[in-house]
Short mmCIF file of C-alpha atoms in Angstrom, two decimals:
data_model
loop_
_atom_site.label_atom_id
_atom_site.label_comp_id
_atom_site.label_asym_id
_atom_site.label_seq_id
_atom_site.Cartn_x
_atom_site.Cartn_y
_atom_site.Cartn_z
CA MET A 1 86.87 150.55 99.41
CA SER A 2 88.06 148.82 102.54
CA LYS A 3 91.41 147.07 102.17
CA ALA A 4 89.81 144.10 103.91
CA VAL A 5 87.55 143.51 100.90
CA THR A 6 89.59 141.30 98.58
CA VAL A 7 88.76 138.91 95.77
CA ALA A 8 89.34 136.04 98.18
CA SER A 9 86.98 137.43 100.81
CA THR A 10 84.33 138.26 98.20
CA THR A 11 84.57 134.70 96.87
CA ARG A 12 84.26 133.33 100.39
CA VAL A 13 81.26 135.47 101.25
CA LEU A 14 79.54 134.30 98.06
CA ARG A 15 80.09 130.69 99.10
CA SER A 16 78.86 131.53 102.60
CA LEU A 17 75.69 133.11 101.19
CA ILE A 18 75.00 130.01 99.11
CA SER A 19 75.64 127.83 102.15
CA THR A 20 73.17 129.91 104.16
CA VAL A 21 70.46 129.55 101.49
CA GLN A 22 71.05 125.79 101.63
CA GLN A 23 70.76 125.83 105.41
CA LEU A 24 67.38 127.49 105.05
CA PHE A 25 66.18 125.29 102.17
CA PRO A 26 68.30 122.11 101.98
CA ILE A 27 68.80 120.64 98.51
CA ALA A 28 67.88 117.22 99.92
CA LEU A 29 64.26 118.43 100.27
CA ALA A 30 63.91 119.19 96.55
CA ASP A 31 62.22 116.76 94.19
CA ASP A 32 65.32 115.47 92.40
CA ALA A 33 63.24 113.24 90.12
CA TRP A 34 62.69 116.22 87.82
CA ASP A 35 63.79 119.47 89.46
CA ASN A 36 67.09 121.31 88.93
CA THR A 37 68.17 123.04 92.11
CA GLY A 38 71.46 124.40 93.42
CA LEU A 39 74.14 126.70 92.03
CA LEU A 40 73.22 126.97 88.34
CA LEU A 41 75.65 129.72 87.33
CA GLU A 42 78.96 130.37 89.05
CA SER A 43 80.55 133.48 87.62
CA PRO A 44 84.31 133.17 87.10
CA ILE A 45 84.63 136.91 87.64
CA ILE A 46 84.80 138.24 91.18
CA ALA A 47 85.01 142.01 91.42
CA PRO A 48 85.28 143.33 95.00
CA HIS A 49 83.97 146.77 94.03
CA SER A 50 82.39 147.55 97.41
CA LYS A 51 81.72 146.21 100.88
CA LYS A 52 78.07 145.60 100.03
CA ALA A 53 77.16 142.02 99.17
CA ARG A 54 73.65 142.12 97.74
CA VAL A 55 71.40 139.08 97.26
CA LEU A 56 68.51 139.60 94.84
CA LEU A 57 65.48 137.31 95.24
CA THR A 58 63.18 136.65 92.29
CA ILE A 59 60.70 134.06 91.09
CA ASP A 60 61.75 134.19 87.42
CA LEU A 61 65.07 135.32 85.98
CA THR A 62 63.78 137.43 83.11
CA THR A 63 65.70 140.00 81.07
CA ALA A 64 64.16 142.75 83.21
CA VAL A 65 65.37 141.06 86.40
CA VAL A 66 68.85 140.66 84.91
CA ASP A 67 68.86 144.40 84.14
CA GLU A 68 67.90 145.03 87.76
CA ALA A 69 70.62 142.70 89.09
CA LEU A 70 73.22 144.57 87.03
CA LEU A 71 71.91 147.96 88.14
CA LYS A 72 71.90 146.95 91.81
CA LYS A 73 75.31 145.26 91.52
CA ALA A 74 74.07 142.02 93.04
CA LEU A 75 76.61 139.40 94.02
CA LEU A 76 74.07 136.58 93.94
CA VAL A 77 70.65 136.14 92.34
CA VAL A 78 68.44 133.56 94.02
CA ALA A 79 65.87 132.64 91.38
CA TYR A 80 63.13 130.35 92.66
CA HIS A 81 62.47 128.90 89.20
CA PRO A 82 65.59 127.35 87.61
CA ILE A 83 66.68 129.27 84.51
CA ILE A 84 68.57 126.14 83.44
CA PHE A 85 66.12 123.27 83.39
CA ARG A 86 67.03 121.11 80.40
CA PRO A 87 70.51 120.30 79.05
CA LEU A 88 72.06 123.17 77.07
CA LYS A 89 73.61 122.29 73.71
CA ALA A 90 74.96 125.80 73.25
CA ILE A 91 75.19 129.13 75.06
CA THR A 92 74.72 131.94 72.56
CA GLN A 93 73.49 135.52 72.34
CA SER A 94 70.57 134.51 70.11
CA ASN A 95 68.67 132.87 72.97
CA THR A 96 67.36 135.39 75.50
CA GLN A 97 67.81 133.15 78.54
CA GLN A 98 71.32 132.15 77.50
CA ARG A 99 72.14 135.81 76.86
CA SER A 100 70.98 136.59 80.38
CA LEU A 101 73.34 133.97 81.78
CA LEU A 102 76.25 135.37 79.78
CA ARG A 103 75.51 138.93 80.95
CA LEU A 104 75.38 137.85 84.59
CA ALA A 105 78.57 135.79 84.37
CA HIS A 106 80.39 138.70 82.73
CA ALA A 107 79.26 141.03 85.53
CA GLY A 108 80.40 138.69 88.30
CA ILE A 109 76.89 137.64 89.36
CA SER A 110 76.09 134.03 90.21
CA VAL A 111 72.67 132.34 90.18
CA TYR A 112 71.23 129.88 92.67
CA SER A 113 67.84 128.12 92.46
CA PRO A 114 66.19 126.46 95.50
CA HIS A 115 62.79 125.79 93.81
CA THR A 116 60.99 122.76 95.28
CA ALA A 117 63.13 122.83 98.43
CA VAL A 118 61.24 126.05 99.26
CA ASP A 119 57.94 124.28 98.66
CA ALA A 120 58.83 121.32 100.87
CA GLN A 121 60.42 123.02 103.88
CA VAL A 122 58.54 123.57 107.12
CA GLY A 123 57.63 127.26 107.13
CA GLY A 124 58.21 127.37 103.38
CA MET A 125 55.97 128.42 100.54
CA ASN A 126 53.18 125.88 101.03
CA ASP A 127 52.91 126.56 104.76
CA TRP A 128 52.66 130.26 103.94
CA LEU A 129 49.83 129.51 101.50
CA ALA A 130 48.08 127.55 104.26
CA ASP A 131 48.13 130.69 106.39
CA VAL A 132 46.91 132.76 103.44
CA ALA A 133 43.92 130.52 102.68
CA SER A 134 42.85 130.07 106.29
CA GLY A 135 43.75 133.48 107.65
CA GLY A 136 46.09 131.58 109.96
CA ASN A 137 43.20 129.70 111.57
CA TYR A 138 43.61 125.97 111.06
CA ILE A 139 43.89 123.18 113.57
CA GLU A 140 45.72 120.54 111.57
CA THR A 141 48.09 120.37 108.62
CA LYS A 142 49.30 117.34 106.71
CA VAL A 143 52.05 117.01 104.08
CA ILE A 144 50.56 115.47 100.95
CA GLN A 145 53.74 114.08 99.36
CA PRO A 146 56.47 113.70 102.04
CA SER A 147 60.09 114.35 101.09
CA LYS A 148 61.80 111.04 100.40
CA ASN A 149 64.96 112.19 102.21
CA ASP A 150 63.18 113.25 105.41
CA PRO A 151 61.98 110.29 107.52
CA SER A 152 60.17 112.65 109.92
CA GLY A 153 57.45 113.27 107.31
CA SER A 154 57.25 116.93 108.30
CA THR A 155 58.54 118.24 104.97
CA GLY A 156 57.25 117.65 101.49
CA PHE A 157 54.95 118.86 98.75
CA GLY A 158 51.46 120.22 99.15
CA ARG A 159 49.47 120.73 102.33
CA LEU A 160 46.07 119.50 103.47
CA ILE A 161 44.70 121.74 106.19
CA THR A 162 41.68 121.36 108.45
CA LEU A 163 40.12 124.67 109.39
CA GLU A 164 39.49 125.74 112.95
CA GLU A 165 35.74 125.68 112.46
CA THR A 166 33.40 124.75 109.61
CA ARG A 167 31.93 128.24 109.62
CA TYR A 168 34.29 129.31 106.83
CA THR A 169 32.33 129.84 103.64
CA ILE A 170 33.67 129.62 100.12
CA ARG A 171 33.45 133.43 100.03
CA ASP A 172 35.62 133.62 103.17
CA ILE A 173 38.34 131.48 101.59
CA ILE A 174 38.23 133.45 98.34
CA ASN A 175 38.55 136.73 100.25
CA ASN A 176 41.44 135.34 102.32
CA VAL A 177 43.28 134.32 99.15
CA LYS A 178 42.70 137.63 97.37
CA SER A 179 43.83 139.59 100.43
CA GLY A 180 46.85 137.40 101.22
CA LEU A 181 48.10 137.36 97.64
CA HIS A 182 47.15 141.00 96.94
CA LEU A 183 45.03 140.06 93.95
CA GLU A 184 41.92 141.81 92.69
CA ASN A 185 40.71 138.73 90.84
CA VAL A 186 41.08 134.96 91.10
CA GLN A 187 39.57 132.13 89.08
CA VAL A 188 37.09 129.95 90.96
CA ALA A 189 35.71 126.62 89.77
CA LEU A 190 32.64 125.86 91.88
CA SER A 191 31.23 122.40 92.34
CA ASP A 192 27.44 122.08 92.44
CA ARG A 193 27.36 121.93 96.23
CA HIS A 194 29.34 125.18 96.55
CA GLN A 195 27.38 127.38 94.16
CA ASP A 196 26.01 129.47 97.04
CA VAL A 197 29.42 130.91 97.97
CA ASP A 198 28.06 132.95 100.87
CA ASN A 199 26.54 129.96 102.68
CA ALA A 200 28.40 126.85 101.49
CA THR A 201 30.99 126.01 104.15
CA VAL A 202 34.24 124.07 103.97
CA SER A 203 36.54 122.54 106.55
CA THR A 204 39.41 121.13 104.45
CA ILE A 205 41.65 122.80 101.85
CA ALA A 206 44.30 121.14 99.68
CA ILE A 207 47.13 123.51 98.80
CA CYS A 208 50.01 123.49 96.34
CA ALA A 209 52.11 126.38 95.07
CA GLY A 210 52.48 126.72 91.31
CA SER A 211 50.93 123.90 89.30
CA GLY A 212 49.17 121.63 91.76
CA GLY A 213 47.40 119.04 89.62
CA SER A 214 49.82 116.13 90.10
CA VAL A 215 50.54 116.77 93.78
CA LEU A 216 46.90 117.13 94.79
CA SER A 217 45.44 114.46 92.50
CA THR A 218 44.70 111.88 95.20
CA VAL A 219 43.75 114.25 98.02
CA ASP A 220 40.33 114.13 99.63
CA ALA A 221 39.52 117.81 100.27
CA GLU A 222 36.54 120.09 99.75
CA ILE A 223 38.45 122.79 97.92
CA TRP A 224 41.79 123.10 96.13
CA PHE A 225 43.97 126.23 96.23
CA THR A 226 46.74 126.37 93.65
CA GLY A 227 48.30 128.41 90.86
CA GLU A 228 47.17 126.57 87.76
CA LEU A 229 45.17 123.56 86.63
CA SER A 230 44.38 122.19 83.20
CA HIS A 231 40.87 122.40 81.77
CA HIS A 232 40.35 118.67 82.18
CA GLU A 233 41.66 118.69 85.75
CA VAL A 234 39.08 121.34 86.62
CA LEU A 235 36.28 119.35 84.98
CA ALA A 236 37.26 116.20 86.88
CA LEU A 237 37.37 118.12 90.18
CA ARG A 238 33.87 119.49 89.75
CA GLU A 239 32.59 116.00 88.95
CA ARG A 240 34.02 114.88 92.30
CA GLY A 241 32.24 117.70 94.11
CA VAL A 242 35.47 119.61 94.75
CA SER A 243 35.87 123.35 94.11
CA ALA A 244 39.10 125.14 93.20
CA ILE A 245 40.63 128.58 93.61
CA ILE A 246 43.18 129.16 90.83
CA CYS A 247 45.36 132.25 91.06
CA GLY A 248 48.00 132.09 88.32
CA HIS A 249 51.20 130.07 88.68
CA THR A 250 53.58 132.67 90.09
CA ASN A 251 50.90 134.56 92.01
CA THR A 252 50.96 131.69 94.51
CA GLU A 253 54.73 132.02 94.86
CA ARG A 254 55.84 135.64 94.61
CA GLY A 255 54.46 136.94 97.90
CA TYR A 256 56.53 134.46 99.88
CA LEU A 257 59.73 136.17 98.78
CA THR A 258 58.83 139.26 100.80
CA THR A 259 56.93 137.73 103.71
CA GLY A 260 59.03 134.60 104.25
CA PHE A 261 62.17 134.07 102.20
CA ALA A 262 63.84 137.47 102.58
CA PRO A 263 63.39 137.91 106.36
CA LYS A 264 64.29 134.28 107.09
CA LEU A 265 67.44 134.46 104.95
CA LEU A 266 68.58 137.78 106.43
CA ALA A 267 67.99 136.52 109.99
CA LEU A 268 70.04 133.38 109.29
CA ILE A 269 72.83 135.44 107.71
CA LYS A 270 72.96 137.62 110.83
CA SER A 271 73.05 134.50 112.98
CA ASN A 272 75.91 133.10 110.91
CA THR A 273 77.98 136.25 111.35
CA GLN A 274 78.33 135.19 114.97
CA THR A 275 79.25 131.60 114.13
CA LEU A 276 80.84 129.74 111.24
CA ASP A 277 81.04 132.63 108.77
CA ALA A 278 82.07 135.43 111.12
CA ASN A 279 85.49 135.99 109.59
CA TYR A 280 83.96 136.65 106.19
CA TYR A 281 80.50 138.09 106.73
CA GLU A 282 81.68 140.77 109.15
CA LYS A 283 83.63 142.53 106.38
CA PHE A 284 80.50 143.05 104.32
CA ASP A 285 77.23 144.90 104.48
CA ILE A 286 74.90 142.03 103.56
CA GLU A 287 71.66 143.07 101.92
CA VAL A 288 68.77 140.83 100.82
CA VAL A 289 66.34 142.50 98.41
CA VAL A 290 63.30 141.27 96.53
CA SER A 291 63.18 142.04 92.82
CA GLU A 292 60.97 144.91 91.74
CA ALA A 293 61.09 143.83 88.09
CA ASP A 294 59.81 140.30 88.68
CA ARG A 295 56.10 140.01 87.97
CA ASP A 296 53.49 137.63 86.64
CA PRO A 297 53.64 137.60 82.81
CA ILE A 298 49.84 137.44 82.51
CA THR A 299 47.65 140.50 83.03
CA VAL A 300 43.94 140.25 83.78
CA PHE A 301 41.89 143.04 82.16
#
């Protein structure tokens, strides 16, 4: 172990990593009316066991992901979904999520959640989904619910895209989604006018990662693309003549970790080594990895 790697420098690099995540996805962009973003677990134990500072990205912080974080000796877990969402009255071993937090804290691993800040940011999860649905071919994009802390209106929740041409059929959009999300199957709710999927064309798509019902509720679009909708939301859509592609909540989120989050975060870390964090980052081999244990809990047979 390098003598330069001390508890103080490990602590500072952890803070620098968190700062870099916040640069990429500012907390101010998150929906603070209900979300819980930021540093959710700060381990009191800092063990400078090596020069490698590993960041593990995951959608959900399950027991399997915690096992992986311990095995890979992560310094920081960035979990898209907050593991702490409601007030805790106790932290005990009897609750699996609380046990996970205790295990991570004991091992010197902290947990950060950016959640809806990732959805809202330009180039974030919803913009990635716009590229997925359209194959990257759209001429206009509009934020459906702008971030209240961004007067520019360029960030916010959901996207309404206008396709490059109206030649895109329902089948084309379905195939784009299946290919972009690496899914063999998706659920499709077809309105009467879109029953002929090989000939019915669309020009506008409303998009929301995760559960899109509330965000997309007032949008005028020909088709919705989201992770989950309730039965009654689907019925109401079809009555309005709108179709929907529904892929499973985390299936609309997980792919962004590899294609967007990880490379963007690593690039910004490398940029910061030449600027404000140079004195700390340069002592470490910074590694950003996407969890292999994180997966959708629902299997389609």
